[in-house]
Tab-separated table of C-alpha atoms in Angstrom:
chain	number	residue	atom	x	y	z
H	18	MET	CA	-13.152	-26.934	-29.491
H	19	PRO	CA	-13.429	-23.115	-29.889
H	20	ILE	CA	-11.164	-21.684	-32.584
H	21	ASN	CA	-9.264	-19.549	-30.079
H	22	ARG	CA	-8.401	-22.663	-28.039
H	23	ILE	CA	-7.148	-24.439	-31.172
H	24	ARG	CA	-5.099	-21.376	-32.130
H	25	ASN	CA	-3.492	-21.182	-28.701
H	26	LEU	CA	-2.373	-24.816	-28.851
H	27	PHE	CA	0.034	-23.910	-31.642
H	28	ARG	CA	1.653	-20.825	-30.191
H	29	ASP	CA	3.408	-19.871	-27.019
H	30	ARG	CA	3.904	-16.725	-25.015
H	31	GLN	CA	7.134	-14.784	-25.071
H	32	CYS	CA	5.937	-13.183	-21.845
H	33	HIS	CA	2.862	-12.725	-19.673
H	34	VAL	CA	2.486	-9.122	-18.595
H	35	TYR	CA	-0.194	-6.905	-17.106
H	36	CYS	CA	0.004	-3.115	-17.122
H	37	VAL	CA	-2.337	-2.143	-14.308
H	38	GLY	CA	-1.691	1.516	-13.553
H	39	ALA	CA	-4.702	3.762	-13.109
H	40	ALA	CA	-6.471	5.236	-16.117
H	41	LYS	CA	-4.709	8.254	-17.664
H	42	THR	CA	-1.252	7.133	-16.539
H	43	GLY	CA	0.038	5.875	-19.884
H	44	THR	CA	-1.603	2.468	-20.123
H	45	THR	CA	-2.720	3.113	-23.700
H	46	SER	CA	0.788	4.093	-24.719
H	47	ILE	CA	2.310	0.999	-23.104
H	48	SER	CA	0.019	-1.279	-25.104
H	49	HIS	CA	0.790	0.542	-28.349
H	50	VAL	CA	4.545	0.411	-27.764
H	51	TYR	CA	4.583	-3.328	-27.165
H	52	SER	CA	2.097	-4.183	-29.897
H	53	GLN	CA	5.065	-3.532	-32.190
H	54	CYS	CA	6.604	-6.851	-31.158
H	55	ILE	CA	4.198	-8.977	-29.073
H	56	ARG	CA	0.476	-9.678	-28.746
H	57	ALA	CA	-0.652	-6.651	-26.761
H	58	ALA	CA	-4.029	-5.041	-26.216
H	59	HIS	CA	-5.507	-2.111	-24.350
H	60	GLU	CA	-8.650	-2.725	-22.300
H	61	PRO	CA	-10.100	-5.700	-24.212
H	62	GLU	CA	-13.579	-6.936	-23.317
H	63	VAL	CA	-14.449	-3.720	-21.486
H	64	THR	CA	-17.984	-4.635	-20.470
H	65	GLN	CA	-17.160	-8.158	-19.283
H	66	THR	CA	-14.066	-7.011	-17.406
H	67	THR	CA	-15.636	-4.048	-15.655
H	68	ASN	CA	-18.700	-6.078	-14.706
H	69	LEU	CA	-16.423	-8.670	-13.127
H	70	VAL	CA	-14.635	-5.975	-11.115
H	71	ILE	CA	-17.915	-4.425	-9.975
H	72	GLU	CA	-19.377	-7.774	-8.933
H	73	PHE	CA	-16.232	-8.589	-6.978
H	74	LEU	CA	-16.168	-5.232	-5.185
H	75	GLN	CA	-19.866	-5.575	-4.373
H	76	ASN	CA	-19.213	-9.043	-2.908
H	77	SER	CA	-21.883	-10.444	-5.210
H	78	ILE	CA	-19.605	-13.214	-6.493
H	79	SER	CA	-17.156	-15.468	-4.699
H	80	GLU	CA	-13.390	-15.344	-5.049
H	81	ASN	CA	-13.556	-18.763	-6.653
H	82	VAL	CA	-15.840	-17.406	-9.374
H	83	VAL	CA	-13.459	-14.501	-9.968
H	84	ARG	CA	-10.574	-16.922	-10.447
H	85	LYS	CA	-12.530	-19.081	-12.873
H	86	GLU	CA	-13.652	-16.064	-14.898
H	87	LEU	CA	-10.100	-14.723	-15.096
H	88	GLN	CA	-8.831	-18.104	-16.269
H	89	LYS	CA	-11.511	-18.334	-18.967
H	90	ARG	CA	-10.747	-14.774	-20.001
H	91	ASP	CA	-7.042	-15.509	-20.288
H	92	LYS	CA	-7.693	-18.551	-22.478
H	93	ARG	CA	-9.871	-16.452	-24.793
H	94	LEU	CA	-7.457	-13.555	-25.139
H	95	PHE	CA	-4.115	-15.332	-24.730
H	96	LEU	CA	-2.281	-12.016	-24.724
H	97	GLU	CA	1.367	-11.492	-23.980
H	98	LEU	CA	0.733	-8.003	-22.612
H	99	GLU	CA	-2.578	-6.588	-21.459
H	100	SER	CA	-2.842	-2.973	-20.430
H	101	SER	CA	-6.079	-2.563	-18.518
H	102	HIS	CA	-6.569	-0.354	-15.487
H	103	PRO	CA	-9.665	-2.111	-14.039
H	104	LEU	CA	-7.571	-5.251	-13.584
H	105	GLY	CA	-5.706	-3.399	-10.849
H	106	TYR	CA	-8.535	-4.389	-8.515
H	107	LEU	CA	-8.050	-8.036	-9.465
H	108	ALA	CA	-4.254	-8.041	-9.308
H	109	PRO	CA	-4.199	-10.213	-6.143
H	110	PHE	CA	-5.957	-12.972	-8.111
H	111	LEU	CA	-3.691	-12.567	-11.125
H	112	THR	CA	-0.542	-12.944	-9.029
H	113	ASP	CA	-1.884	-16.206	-7.590
H	114	LEU	CA	-3.174	-17.615	-10.871
H	115	TYR	CA	-0.126	-16.664	-12.910
H	116	PRO	CA	2.950	-16.634	-10.674
H	117	GLU	CA	5.179	-16.193	-13.718
H	118	ALA	CA	3.397	-12.986	-14.789
H	119	ARG	CA	5.080	-9.597	-14.593
H	120	PHE	CA	3.332	-6.335	-13.744
H	121	VAL	CA	4.017	-2.867	-15.091
H	122	VAL	CA	2.566	-0.237	-12.769
H	123	THR	CA	2.376	3.205	-14.329
H	124	VAL	CA	1.836	6.052	-11.888
H	125	ARG	CA	1.331	9.743	-12.536
H	126	GLU	CA	1.920	12.793	-10.365
H	127	PRO	CA	-1.509	13.283	-8.724
H	128	LYS	CA	-2.222	16.857	-9.848
H	129	SER	CA	-1.311	16.057	-13.441
H	130	TRP	CA	-3.424	12.907	-13.235
H	131	LEU	CA	-6.390	14.767	-11.736
H	132	LYS	CA	-6.290	17.393	-14.484
H	133	SER	CA	-6.268	14.717	-17.169
H	134	ARG	CA	-8.893	12.592	-15.435
H	135	LEU	CA	-11.356	15.460	-15.001
H	136	ASN	CA	-10.958	16.682	-18.562
H	137	TYR	CA	-11.348	13.211	-20.007
H	138	HIS	CA	-14.368	12.438	-17.844
H	139	HIS	CA	-15.969	15.730	-18.874
H	140	TYR	CA	-15.283	15.607	-22.599
H	141	LYS	CA	-15.415	11.871	-23.260
H	142	SER	CA	-18.304	9.598	-22.280
H	143	PRO	CA	-17.890	6.177	-23.901
H	144	PRO	CA	-21.168	4.338	-23.196
H	145	GLU	CA	-19.377	1.074	-22.409
H	146	TRP	CA	-17.578	2.787	-19.501
H	147	LYS	CA	-20.544	4.593	-17.922
H	148	LYS	CA	-21.544	1.839	-15.487
H	149	TYR	CA	-17.988	1.381	-14.251
H	150	ARG	CA	-17.316	5.118	-13.942
H	151	ASP	CA	-20.498	5.689	-11.979
H	152	TYR	CA	-19.756	2.809	-9.656
H	153	ILE	CA	-16.044	3.212	-9.043
H	154	TRP	CA	-16.227	6.885	-8.062
H	155	SER	CA	-19.638	6.913	-6.387
H	156	ARG	CA	-18.165	4.502	-3.813
H	157	HIS	CA	-16.050	7.397	-2.542
H	158	PHE	CA	-18.454	10.270	-3.148
H	159	ASN	CA	-19.694	12.231	-0.128
H	160	GLY	CA	-21.009	15.392	-1.745
H	161	PHE	CA	-19.366	18.577	-3.004
H	162	ALA	CA	-17.487	21.224	-1.058
H	163	LYS	CA	-18.380	24.820	-1.899
H	164	GLU	CA	-15.014	25.231	-3.640
H	165	GLU	CA	-15.844	22.534	-6.205
H	166	LYS	CA	-19.407	23.335	-7.218
H	167	ILE	CA	-18.124	23.661	-10.769
H	168	LEU	CA	-17.662	19.888	-10.767
H	169	GLU	CA	-21.282	19.366	-9.831
H	170	GLU	CA	-22.347	21.741	-12.607
H	171	HIS	CA	-20.356	19.707	-15.116
H	172	GLY	CA	-21.798	16.374	-13.978
H	173	LEU	CA	-18.547	15.186	-12.425
H	174	PHE	CA	-17.663	13.764	-9.007
H	175	SER	CA	-15.835	15.489	-6.160
H	176	LEU	CA	-12.047	15.741	-5.981
H	177	GLU	CA	-12.189	13.464	-2.955
H	178	ALA	CA	-13.953	10.747	-4.956
H	179	TYR	CA	-11.385	10.783	-7.749
H	180	LEU	CA	-8.355	10.972	-5.469
H	181	LYS	CA	-9.539	8.316	-3.026
H	182	GLN	CA	-10.130	5.912	-5.901
H	183	TYR	CA	-6.695	6.741	-7.332
H	184	ALA	CA	-4.977	6.044	-4.014
H	185	GLU	CA	-7.088	2.932	-3.404
H	186	GLN	CA	-5.935	1.311	-6.627
H	187	TYR	CA	-2.253	1.844	-5.828
H	188	GLU	CA	-2.678	0.645	-2.264
H	189	ILE	CA	-3.941	-2.655	-3.675
H	190	LEU	CA	-1.166	-2.879	-6.254
H	191	PHE	CA	1.718	-2.078	-3.925
H	192	SER	CA	0.476	-4.299	-1.117
H	193	LYS	CA	-0.472	-7.348	-3.192
H	194	ILE	CA	2.000	-7.606	-6.075
H	195	PRO	CA	5.381	-9.085	-5.053
H	196	SER	CA	8.080	-6.458	-5.528
H	197	ASP	CA	10.186	-8.766	-7.695
H	198	LYS	CA	7.260	-9.170	-10.105
H	199	CYS	CA	6.576	-5.466	-10.479
H	200	ILE	CA	8.225	-2.493	-12.162
H	201	ILE	CA	6.974	0.970	-11.226
H	202	VAL	CA	7.166	3.594	-13.962
H	203	LYS	CA	6.350	7.283	-13.722
H	204	THR	CA	4.133	8.427	-16.572
H	205	SER	CA	6.576	11.234	-17.334
H	206	GLU	CA	9.407	8.698	-17.712
H	207	ILE	CA	7.750	6.037	-19.871
H	208	ASP	CA	9.736	6.927	-23.001
H	209	GLU	CA	13.124	6.638	-21.311
H	210	LYS	CA	12.100	3.537	-19.344
H	211	ILE	CA	11.086	1.447	-22.349
H	212	PRO	CA	14.440	-0.413	-22.425
H	213	ALA	CA	14.148	-1.163	-18.691
H	214	ILE	CA	10.550	-2.348	-19.079
H	215	THR	CA	11.519	-4.520	-22.036
H	216	GLU	CA	14.324	-6.129	-20.061
H	217	PHE	CA	12.068	-6.617	-17.033
H	218	ILE	CA	9.366	-8.438	-18.990
H	219	GLY	CA	11.999	-10.626	-20.599
H	220	ILE	CA	11.529	-10.255	-24.347
H	221	GLY	CA	15.114	-9.527	-25.292
H	222	ASP	CA	16.645	-6.481	-26.913
H	223	LYS	CA	13.959	-4.681	-28.924
H	224	ASN	CA	14.233	-1.385	-30.757
H	225	LEU	CA	10.861	0.047	-29.781
H	226	SER	CA	9.579	3.519	-30.555
H	227	PRO	CA	7.609	5.523	-27.974
H	228	VAL	CA	3.940	5.956	-28.859
H	229	TRP	CA	1.778	8.539	-27.124
H	230	THR	CA	-1.950	8.236	-27.647
H	231	ASN	CA	-5.258	9.070	-25.982
H	232	LYS	CA	-4.283	12.696	-25.425
H	233	LEU	CA	-7.105	15.186	-25.135
H	234	GLU	CA	-6.661	18.717	-26.404
H	235	LYS	CA	-9.276	21.099	-25.051
H	236	GLU	CA	-9.315	24.786	-24.315
H	237	LYS	CA	-11.067	24.484	-20.970
H	238	ASP	CA	-9.106	22.907	-18.122
H	239	ILE	CA	-11.675	21.910	-15.502
H	240	LEU	CA	-9.178	21.698	-12.641
H	241	SER	CA	-7.989	25.272	-13.221
H	242	LEU	CA	-11.491	26.480	-12.344
H	243	ILE	CA	-11.010	25.322	-8.744
H	244	GLU	CA	-8.976	27.323	-6.220
H	245	SER	CA	-5.422	25.943	-6.260
H	246	ASP	CA	-4.923	25.785	-2.479
H	247	PHE	CA	-8.058	23.662	-2.152
H	248	VAL	CA	-6.787	21.305	-4.845
H	249	SER	CA	-3.368	21.025	-3.194
H	250	GLU	CA	-4.893	20.270	0.197
H	251	LYS	CA	-7.039	17.480	-1.240
H	252	ILE	CA	-4.075	15.937	-3.041
H	253	SER	CA	-1.867	16.093	0.054
H	254	HIS	CA	-4.568	14.487	2.169
H	255	HIS	CA	-5.527	11.642	-0.148
H	256	CYS	CA	-2.398	10.917	-2.190
H	257	ALA	CA	0.473	10.935	0.281
H	258	PHE	CA	1.501	7.574	-1.201
H	259	TYR	CA	3.008	9.282	-4.247
H	260	LYS	CA	5.480	11.369	-2.283
H	261	LYS	CA	6.464	8.361	-0.168
H	262	LEU	CA	6.906	6.255	-3.282
H	263	PHE	CA	9.452	8.555	-4.868
H	264	GLU	CA	11.195	10.043	-1.822
């Protein structure tokens, strides 16, 4: 029997939680906060996980295969909290496989998210994420408007591609995760919501310290190079869900 299976026989879970907000919404910080008291990880098994998501979205594997792979993955990792944005696309399977699981959905104001997403995509290019990045945004890419040629020059995608993917992920999350199994947390409110998250996931009264990581400090802000009215129009068109969510 594999050593991880033997190990898991002698320990239990305090909780079973997935943080499945989009990238750049605080998922790294959530994992770091809760690693202070439970088995938590941020984006483990990147290549295997993203390949599974891509194969599912391409309809190249069956739903039954997805379920089996998720079950094998869970037995390997045996985490109490996993913070991994690609799993947002597989949330419908996770809710079926693990009805006791809780979901933390971090969500960021779209303009703030877009600024962070563009900067991170421009300045950081982890090789293990290239295949997933190229696939997940190219699905929504239909060329560049004249107002966003700067994105083309920097090897990025269009605003439409980023925003449609952002909205797509939340449409899946909000339509497929039962409301009583989900807590929605604004990125800007993560620090103050830690006690509420802790209570929701059921691990008792913990004195946890906020941890902010994965911040990128750069002089050039890519989004500021695009005319603001154009940016606002794109956000209004593609991300109306955010305003409805917090009205």
